[in-house]
Every structure is written in C-alpha cells, then in structure tokens.
Coordinates of C-alpha atoms and ligand atoms in Angstrom, one line a residue:
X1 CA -6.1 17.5 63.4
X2 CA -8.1 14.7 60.9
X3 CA -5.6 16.6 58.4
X4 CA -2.5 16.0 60.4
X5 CA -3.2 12.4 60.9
X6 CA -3.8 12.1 57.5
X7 CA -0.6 13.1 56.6
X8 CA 0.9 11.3 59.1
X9 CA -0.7 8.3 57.8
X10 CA 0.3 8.5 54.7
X11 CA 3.2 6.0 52.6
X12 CA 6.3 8.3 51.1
X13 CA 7.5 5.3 49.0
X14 CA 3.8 4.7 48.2
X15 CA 3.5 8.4 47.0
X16 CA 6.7 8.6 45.3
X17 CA 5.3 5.1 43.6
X18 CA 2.1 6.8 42.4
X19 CA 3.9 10.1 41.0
X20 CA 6.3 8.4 39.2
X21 CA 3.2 6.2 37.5
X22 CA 1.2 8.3 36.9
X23 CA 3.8 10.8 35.5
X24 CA 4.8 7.8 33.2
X25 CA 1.2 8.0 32.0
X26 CA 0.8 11.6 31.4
X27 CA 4.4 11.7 29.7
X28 CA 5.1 8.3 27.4
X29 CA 8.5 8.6 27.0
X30 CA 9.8 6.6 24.7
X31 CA 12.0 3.7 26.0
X32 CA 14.9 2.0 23.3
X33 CA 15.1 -1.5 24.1
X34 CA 18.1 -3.8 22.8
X35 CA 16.7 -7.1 24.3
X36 CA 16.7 -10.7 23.9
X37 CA 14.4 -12.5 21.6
X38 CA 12.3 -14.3 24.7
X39 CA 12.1 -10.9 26.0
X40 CA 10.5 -8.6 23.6
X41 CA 6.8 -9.6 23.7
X42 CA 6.1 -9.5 27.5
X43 CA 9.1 -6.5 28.0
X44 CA 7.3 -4.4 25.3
X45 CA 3.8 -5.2 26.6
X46 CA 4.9 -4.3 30.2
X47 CA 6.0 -0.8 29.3
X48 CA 2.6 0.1 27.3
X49 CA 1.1 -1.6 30.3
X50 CA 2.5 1.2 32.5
X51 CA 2.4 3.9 30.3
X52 CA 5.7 4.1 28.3
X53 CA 6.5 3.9 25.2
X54 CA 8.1 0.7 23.9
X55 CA 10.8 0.5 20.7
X56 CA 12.5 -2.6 20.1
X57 CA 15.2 -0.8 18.0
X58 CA 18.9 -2.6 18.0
X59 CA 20.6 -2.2 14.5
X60 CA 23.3 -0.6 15.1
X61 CA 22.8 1.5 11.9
X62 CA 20.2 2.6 13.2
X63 CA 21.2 4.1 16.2
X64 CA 22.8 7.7 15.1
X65 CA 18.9 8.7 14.4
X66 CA 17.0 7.3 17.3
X67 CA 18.6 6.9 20.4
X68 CA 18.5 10.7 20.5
X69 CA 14.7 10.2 20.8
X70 CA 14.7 8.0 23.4
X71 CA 14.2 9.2 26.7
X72 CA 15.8 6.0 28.2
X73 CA 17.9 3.1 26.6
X74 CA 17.7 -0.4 27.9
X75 CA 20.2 -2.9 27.2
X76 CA 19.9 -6.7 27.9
X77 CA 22.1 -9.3 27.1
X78 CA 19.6 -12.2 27.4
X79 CA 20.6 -13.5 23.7
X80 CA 23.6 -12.2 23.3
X81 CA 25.8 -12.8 20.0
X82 CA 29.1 -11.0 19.0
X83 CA 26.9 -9.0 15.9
X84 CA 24.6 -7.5 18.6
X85 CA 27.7 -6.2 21.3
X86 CA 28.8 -3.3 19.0
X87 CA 24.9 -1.8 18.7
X88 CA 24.5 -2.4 22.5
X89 CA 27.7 0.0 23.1
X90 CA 27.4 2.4 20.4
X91 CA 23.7 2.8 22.2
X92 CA 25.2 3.3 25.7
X93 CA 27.8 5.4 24.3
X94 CA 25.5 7.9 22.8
X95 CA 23.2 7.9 25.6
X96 CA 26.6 8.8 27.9
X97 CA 27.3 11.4 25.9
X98 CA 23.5 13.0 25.3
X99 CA 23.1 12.5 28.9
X100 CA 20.4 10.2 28.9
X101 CA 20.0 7.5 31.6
X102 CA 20.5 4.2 30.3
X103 CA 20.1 0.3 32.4
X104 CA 21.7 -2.5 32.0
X105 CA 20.2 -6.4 32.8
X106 CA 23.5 -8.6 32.6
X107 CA 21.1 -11.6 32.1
X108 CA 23.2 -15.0 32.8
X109 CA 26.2 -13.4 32.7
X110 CA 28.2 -16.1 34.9
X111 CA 27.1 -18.0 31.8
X112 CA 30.2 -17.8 30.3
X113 CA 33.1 -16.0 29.5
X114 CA 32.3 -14.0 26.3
X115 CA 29.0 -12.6 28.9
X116 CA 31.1 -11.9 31.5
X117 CA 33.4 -9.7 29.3
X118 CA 30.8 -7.9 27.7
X119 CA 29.0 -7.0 30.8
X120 CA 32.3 -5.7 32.2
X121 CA 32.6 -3.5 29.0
X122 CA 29.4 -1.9 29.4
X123 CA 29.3 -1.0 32.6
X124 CA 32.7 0.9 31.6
X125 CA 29.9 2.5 29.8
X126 CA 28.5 4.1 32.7
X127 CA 24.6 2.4 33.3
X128 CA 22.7 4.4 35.6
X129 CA 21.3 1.5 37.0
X130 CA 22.2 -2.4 36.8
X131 CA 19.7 -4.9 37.8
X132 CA 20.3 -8.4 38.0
X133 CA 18.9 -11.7 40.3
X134 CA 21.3 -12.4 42.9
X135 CA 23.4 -15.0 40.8
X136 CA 24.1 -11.9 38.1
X137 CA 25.1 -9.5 40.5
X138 CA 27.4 -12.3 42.3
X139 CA 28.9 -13.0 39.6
X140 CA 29.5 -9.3 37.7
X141 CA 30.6 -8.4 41.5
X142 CA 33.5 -10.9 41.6
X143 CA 34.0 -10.6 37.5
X144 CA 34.1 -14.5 37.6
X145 CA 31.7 -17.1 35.5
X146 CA 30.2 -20.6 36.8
X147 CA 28.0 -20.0 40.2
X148 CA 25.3 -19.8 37.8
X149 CA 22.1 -22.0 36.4
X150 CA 21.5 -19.8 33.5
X151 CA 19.2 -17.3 33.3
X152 CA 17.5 -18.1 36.7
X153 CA 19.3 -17.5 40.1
X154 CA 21.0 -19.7 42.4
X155 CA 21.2 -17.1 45.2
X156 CA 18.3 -15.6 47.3
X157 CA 18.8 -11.9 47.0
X158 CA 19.8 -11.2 50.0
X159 CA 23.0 -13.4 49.5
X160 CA 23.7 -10.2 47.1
X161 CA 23.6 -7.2 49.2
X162 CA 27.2 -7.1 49.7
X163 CA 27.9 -7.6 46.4
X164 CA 25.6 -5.5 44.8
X165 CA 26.9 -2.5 47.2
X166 CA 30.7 -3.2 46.2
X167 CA 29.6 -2.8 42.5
X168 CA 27.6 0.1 43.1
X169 CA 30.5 1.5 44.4
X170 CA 33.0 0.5 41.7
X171 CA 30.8 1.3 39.0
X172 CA 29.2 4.6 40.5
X173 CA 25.8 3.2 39.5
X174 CA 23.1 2.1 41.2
X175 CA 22.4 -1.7 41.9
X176 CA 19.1 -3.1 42.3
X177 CA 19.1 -7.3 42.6
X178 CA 15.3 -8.7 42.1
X179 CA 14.2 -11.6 44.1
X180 CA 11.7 -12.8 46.9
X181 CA 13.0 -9.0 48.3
X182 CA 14.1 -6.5 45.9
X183 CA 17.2 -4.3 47.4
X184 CA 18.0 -1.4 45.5
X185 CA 21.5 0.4 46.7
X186 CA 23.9 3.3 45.9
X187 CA 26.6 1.5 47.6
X188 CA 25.7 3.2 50.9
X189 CA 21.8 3.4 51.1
X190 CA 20.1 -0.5 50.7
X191 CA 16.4 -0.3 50.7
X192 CA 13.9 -3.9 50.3
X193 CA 11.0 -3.6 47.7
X194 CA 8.1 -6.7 49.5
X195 CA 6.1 -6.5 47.1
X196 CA 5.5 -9.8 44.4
X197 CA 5.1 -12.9 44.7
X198 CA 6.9 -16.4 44.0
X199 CA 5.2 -17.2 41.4
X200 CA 6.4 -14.6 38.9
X201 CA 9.6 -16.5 38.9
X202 CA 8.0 -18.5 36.6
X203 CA 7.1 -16.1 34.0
X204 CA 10.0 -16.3 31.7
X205 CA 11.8 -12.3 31.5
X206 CA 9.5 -11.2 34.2
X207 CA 13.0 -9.8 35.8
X208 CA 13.8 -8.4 31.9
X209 CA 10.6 -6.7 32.3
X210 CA 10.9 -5.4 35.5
X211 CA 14.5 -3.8 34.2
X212 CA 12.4 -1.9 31.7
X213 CA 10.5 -0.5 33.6
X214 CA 13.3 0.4 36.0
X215 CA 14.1 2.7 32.6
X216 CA 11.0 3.8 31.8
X217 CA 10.8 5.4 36.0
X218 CA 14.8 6.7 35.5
X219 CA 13.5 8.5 32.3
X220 CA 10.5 10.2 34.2
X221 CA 13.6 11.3 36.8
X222 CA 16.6 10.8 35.9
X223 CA 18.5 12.7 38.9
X224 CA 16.7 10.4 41.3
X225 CA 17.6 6.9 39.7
X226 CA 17.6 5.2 43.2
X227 CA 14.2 6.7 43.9
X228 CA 12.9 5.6 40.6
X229 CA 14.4 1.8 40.8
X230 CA 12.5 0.8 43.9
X231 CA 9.3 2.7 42.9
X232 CA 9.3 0.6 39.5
X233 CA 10.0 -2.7 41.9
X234 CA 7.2 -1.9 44.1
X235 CA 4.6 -1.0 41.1
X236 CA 5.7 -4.6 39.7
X237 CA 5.8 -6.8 42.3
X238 CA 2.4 -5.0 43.3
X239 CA 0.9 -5.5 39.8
X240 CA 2.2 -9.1 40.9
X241 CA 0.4 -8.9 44.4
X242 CA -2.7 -8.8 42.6
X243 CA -2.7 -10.5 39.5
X244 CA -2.0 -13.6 41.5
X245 CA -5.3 -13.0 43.2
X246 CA -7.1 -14.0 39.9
X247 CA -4.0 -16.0 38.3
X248 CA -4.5 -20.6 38.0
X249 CA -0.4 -20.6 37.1
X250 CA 2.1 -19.1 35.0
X251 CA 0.3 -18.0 32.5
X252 CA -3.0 -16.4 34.0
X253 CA 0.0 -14.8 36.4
X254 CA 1.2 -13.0 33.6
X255 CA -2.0 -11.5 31.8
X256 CA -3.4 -10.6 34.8
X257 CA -0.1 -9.1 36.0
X258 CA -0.5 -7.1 32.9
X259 CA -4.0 -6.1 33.5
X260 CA -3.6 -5.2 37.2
X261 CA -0.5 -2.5 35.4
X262 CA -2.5 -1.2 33.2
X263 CA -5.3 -0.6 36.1
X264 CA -3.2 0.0 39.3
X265 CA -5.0 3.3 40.8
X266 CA -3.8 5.5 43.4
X267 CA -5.4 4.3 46.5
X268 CA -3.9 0.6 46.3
X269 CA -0.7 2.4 45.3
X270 CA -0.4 4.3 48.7
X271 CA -2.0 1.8 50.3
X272 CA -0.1 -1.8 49.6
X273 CA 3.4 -0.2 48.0
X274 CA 6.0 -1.8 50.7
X275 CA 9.6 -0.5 51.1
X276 CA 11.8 -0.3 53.8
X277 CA 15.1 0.5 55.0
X278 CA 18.2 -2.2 55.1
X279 CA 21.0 0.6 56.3
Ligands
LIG301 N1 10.5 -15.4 45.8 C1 9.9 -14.4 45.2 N2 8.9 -13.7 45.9 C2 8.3 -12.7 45.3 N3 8.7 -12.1 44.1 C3 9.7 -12.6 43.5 C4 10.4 -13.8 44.0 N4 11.4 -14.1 43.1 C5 11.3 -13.2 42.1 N5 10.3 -12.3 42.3 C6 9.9 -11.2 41.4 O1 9.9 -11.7 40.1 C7 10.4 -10.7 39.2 C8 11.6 -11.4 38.4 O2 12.6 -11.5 39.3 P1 13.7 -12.7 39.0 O3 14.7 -12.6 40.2 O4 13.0 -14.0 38.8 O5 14.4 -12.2 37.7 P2 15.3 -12.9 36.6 O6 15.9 -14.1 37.2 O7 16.2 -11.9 36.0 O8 14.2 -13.3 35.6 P3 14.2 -13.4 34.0 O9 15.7 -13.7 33.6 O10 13.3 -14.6 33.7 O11 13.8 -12.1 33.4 C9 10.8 -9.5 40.0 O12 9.8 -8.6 40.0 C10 10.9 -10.1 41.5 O13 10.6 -9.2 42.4
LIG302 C1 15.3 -18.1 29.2 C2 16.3 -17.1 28.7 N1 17.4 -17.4 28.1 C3 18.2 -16.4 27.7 S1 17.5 -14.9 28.1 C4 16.1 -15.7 28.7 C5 15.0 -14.9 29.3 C6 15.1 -14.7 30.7 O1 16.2 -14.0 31.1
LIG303 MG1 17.3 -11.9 34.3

C-alpha cells in the first residue's frame, strides 16, 4: 500500500528530468557548438555544468573530422556574419546525413533580412528542435523581420503558441519558445515548463544556454526530442529556482545558477520539476 502511494506520488516529468541528467552525467556526450561570441563562455560552462561535453568548433574546414564526433550539433546565429553561414550548414548538413540530432537558436532573427533568410535556410536543413523567445518564433513563423528588439523578446510566450505549433508543423521539428513559461510542441502536443525565474532574463545568452542544453538532452535521446526539450527547460529554469535563492542580481544569478547545475540531486529534481499539459 505505502508502495503504491509512493508511486502514485511520484512526478513522471520530474523522473524523466532526473534520467535524462543524470544520464548526461554518466555519458558526456560531446556537444558541437557554432555560437555567438557573447555566448560561448556561459553556453560552454552550462553544458560542463550539467554534465556534457562542450566544443566550440565552427571553422568550416574543420567540420569533415569532427562533427562526426559530436553526439549533438548546436547552431546559433547570435553573431551572425556571411563567413560563418556556410560552416553553420555544412554542420547541419552532415549531421542530417549521419543522423545526428542537431538545434537551432534563430537568435534575433526579425533583426533583419540577411537573419531571417538564413534561419529559413537552415531549418530547410531539418533541426530537430528550434528554440527561440516568443519574438523569434513570431517572426521565423510569419518569415517576416521588424516585430523585434533585438536579441530580447517583445512577446510573452504565450503570444507564441500558435505560432510555434504552425512551424512545428511546417518544419516537422519540434518548437520550444522560452519565457516566463516555457512551451515545448510537436505541432499537436503543447506542454508549459514553470520552472525559472524573471530574473534570468537578465543574464545575457541565458536562452543560448538553455538551447544547448536542449542538445545536450536530444543527444542522450534522440528519438524522444520533445521529451528531452522540456526536461532540459525544467532542469534550467530549476537550477534558476534556486540559484536565485542565494543570487543579489544578475550576476550572483548566474554563478549560482551554475552551481545549483552542477549540484541538482534527485530528490529536488522529482520533487520541484513542474510541467504540465497545454492540449
Ligand atoms: N519571466 C520569466 N520568468 C521565469 N523565467 C524566465 C522568464 N523569462 C525568461 N525566463 C527564463 O530565462 C531563460 C532565457 O529565456 P529568454 O526568453 O530570456 O531567452 P532569450 O531571449 O533567447 O535570451 P538570450 O538571447 O539572452 O540568450 C529561459 O530558461 C527562460 O525559461
Ligand atoms: C546580446 C546579444 N547580441 C547578439 S547575440 C546576443 C546574446 C543573446 O542572444
Ligand atoms: Mg536568444
């Protein structure tokens, strides 16, 4: 009976959470990150935080040699110029065709037209997942430039939903839009990650960071990507939950956000992950 209620009791998202984390620990996989410059310190940190393996590798040359040991690839458009475009597809293209999961953050795309065109190229490209704020997913939704601030969002997230289910289904990927709730959809399922808190808005590529390790969980799983996109949301925002118990600002947020990764055990996992349904 105590064993029944047990179970009963006990969180699925919170224990697909844990076994994705601490599968990420046991395993390492290696994670290829072609990221923007004010990205790649707190992005690669975040991964060895978790567990993974970071590699900020983008020349193009050297792409034939190591995306094959990758076990996810992670493109980000954050800083884009037209030199870097050609390494970002030939790394999306090889994953493709080795059948390796690969995500795609269309930071600020609505920023401008050359963005806008290159995230529509990529995600010819086949992402397994594509995570944006709400403004991003707007905007690669309607393929159109301008409702956009930059690289921060205009849009709650749940302005998005619609959107982000439309381009799930034209892309066959799935869609996850960060925000006060993370949703995470396959164009028919929508599920809300609560955990995090407002502040971590303020930590600059906090969203970058939680796209990588949106790959790093797809590379523990890749047959289970929508699984694996709201578990990593969950063990963020949570990370979040409690480094903002210790955090002053900012930047006490995002060391302790860090630390509280790197320490997350499996009792606060099951106990505080929080993800519901939204269809
Ligand atoms: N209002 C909020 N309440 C709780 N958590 C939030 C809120 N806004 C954002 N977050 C969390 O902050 C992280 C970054 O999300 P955000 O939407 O700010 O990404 P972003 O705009 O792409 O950021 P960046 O471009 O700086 O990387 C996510 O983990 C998200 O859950
Ligand atoms: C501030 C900023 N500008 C381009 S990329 C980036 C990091 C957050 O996306
Ligand atoms: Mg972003």
């Amino acid at each position: 009976m105590a064993d029944q209620k047990q179970q009963e009791d006990i969180n699925p998202w919170g224990l697909k959470s844990w076994t994705y984390l601490s599968s990420l620990r046991q395993q390492s996989p290696l994670i290829q990150c072609i990221t923007n410059f004010v990205s790649m310190d707190i992005m690669a940190n975040t991964l060895l935080a978790a567990g993974a393996s970071p590699a900020m590798v983008h020349s193009i040359l050297e792409i034939p040699d190591f995306t094959p040991h990758a076990k996810s690839v992670l493109i980000n458009v954050g800083t884009l110029t037209p030199d870097w475009l050609p390494a970002m597809k030939a790394a999306a293209g090889l994953a493709n065709q080795l059948g390796k999961p690969w995500v795609l953050d269309p930071a600020a795309v609505g920023a401008s037209s050359f963005r806008l065109k290159a995230c529509l190229e990529l995600i010819e490209l086949k992402p397994t997942v594509i995570r944006g704020n709400g403004s991003e997913i707007i905007a690669l939704s309607m393929a159109s430039i301008g409702s956009t601030k930059g690289a921060d969002s205009l849009h709650e997230s749940s302005d998005a939903v619609e959107s982000a289910k439309s381009l799930a289904k034209s892309s066959g990927s799935i869609v996850a839009i960060s925000g006060s709730v993370d949703f995470v959809t396959d164009g028919e399922r929508v599920v809300g990650a609560h955990n995090g808190v407002p502040m971590m808005q303020k930590i600059t590529a906090s969203g970058c960071s939680v796209t990588a390790l949106i790959a790093a969980f797809v590379a523990i799983d890749p047959t289970h990507a929508f699984e694996a996109t709201a578990s990593a949301f969950s063990v963020f925002g949570l990370a979040g939950d409690i480094g903002m118990e210790l955090a002053k600002g900012p930047a006490s947020l995002r060391m302790h956000l860090i630390d509280s990764l790197h320490r997350l055990d499996q009792d606060t996992v099951l106990d505080r992950v929080t993800i519901t349904n939204f269809s």
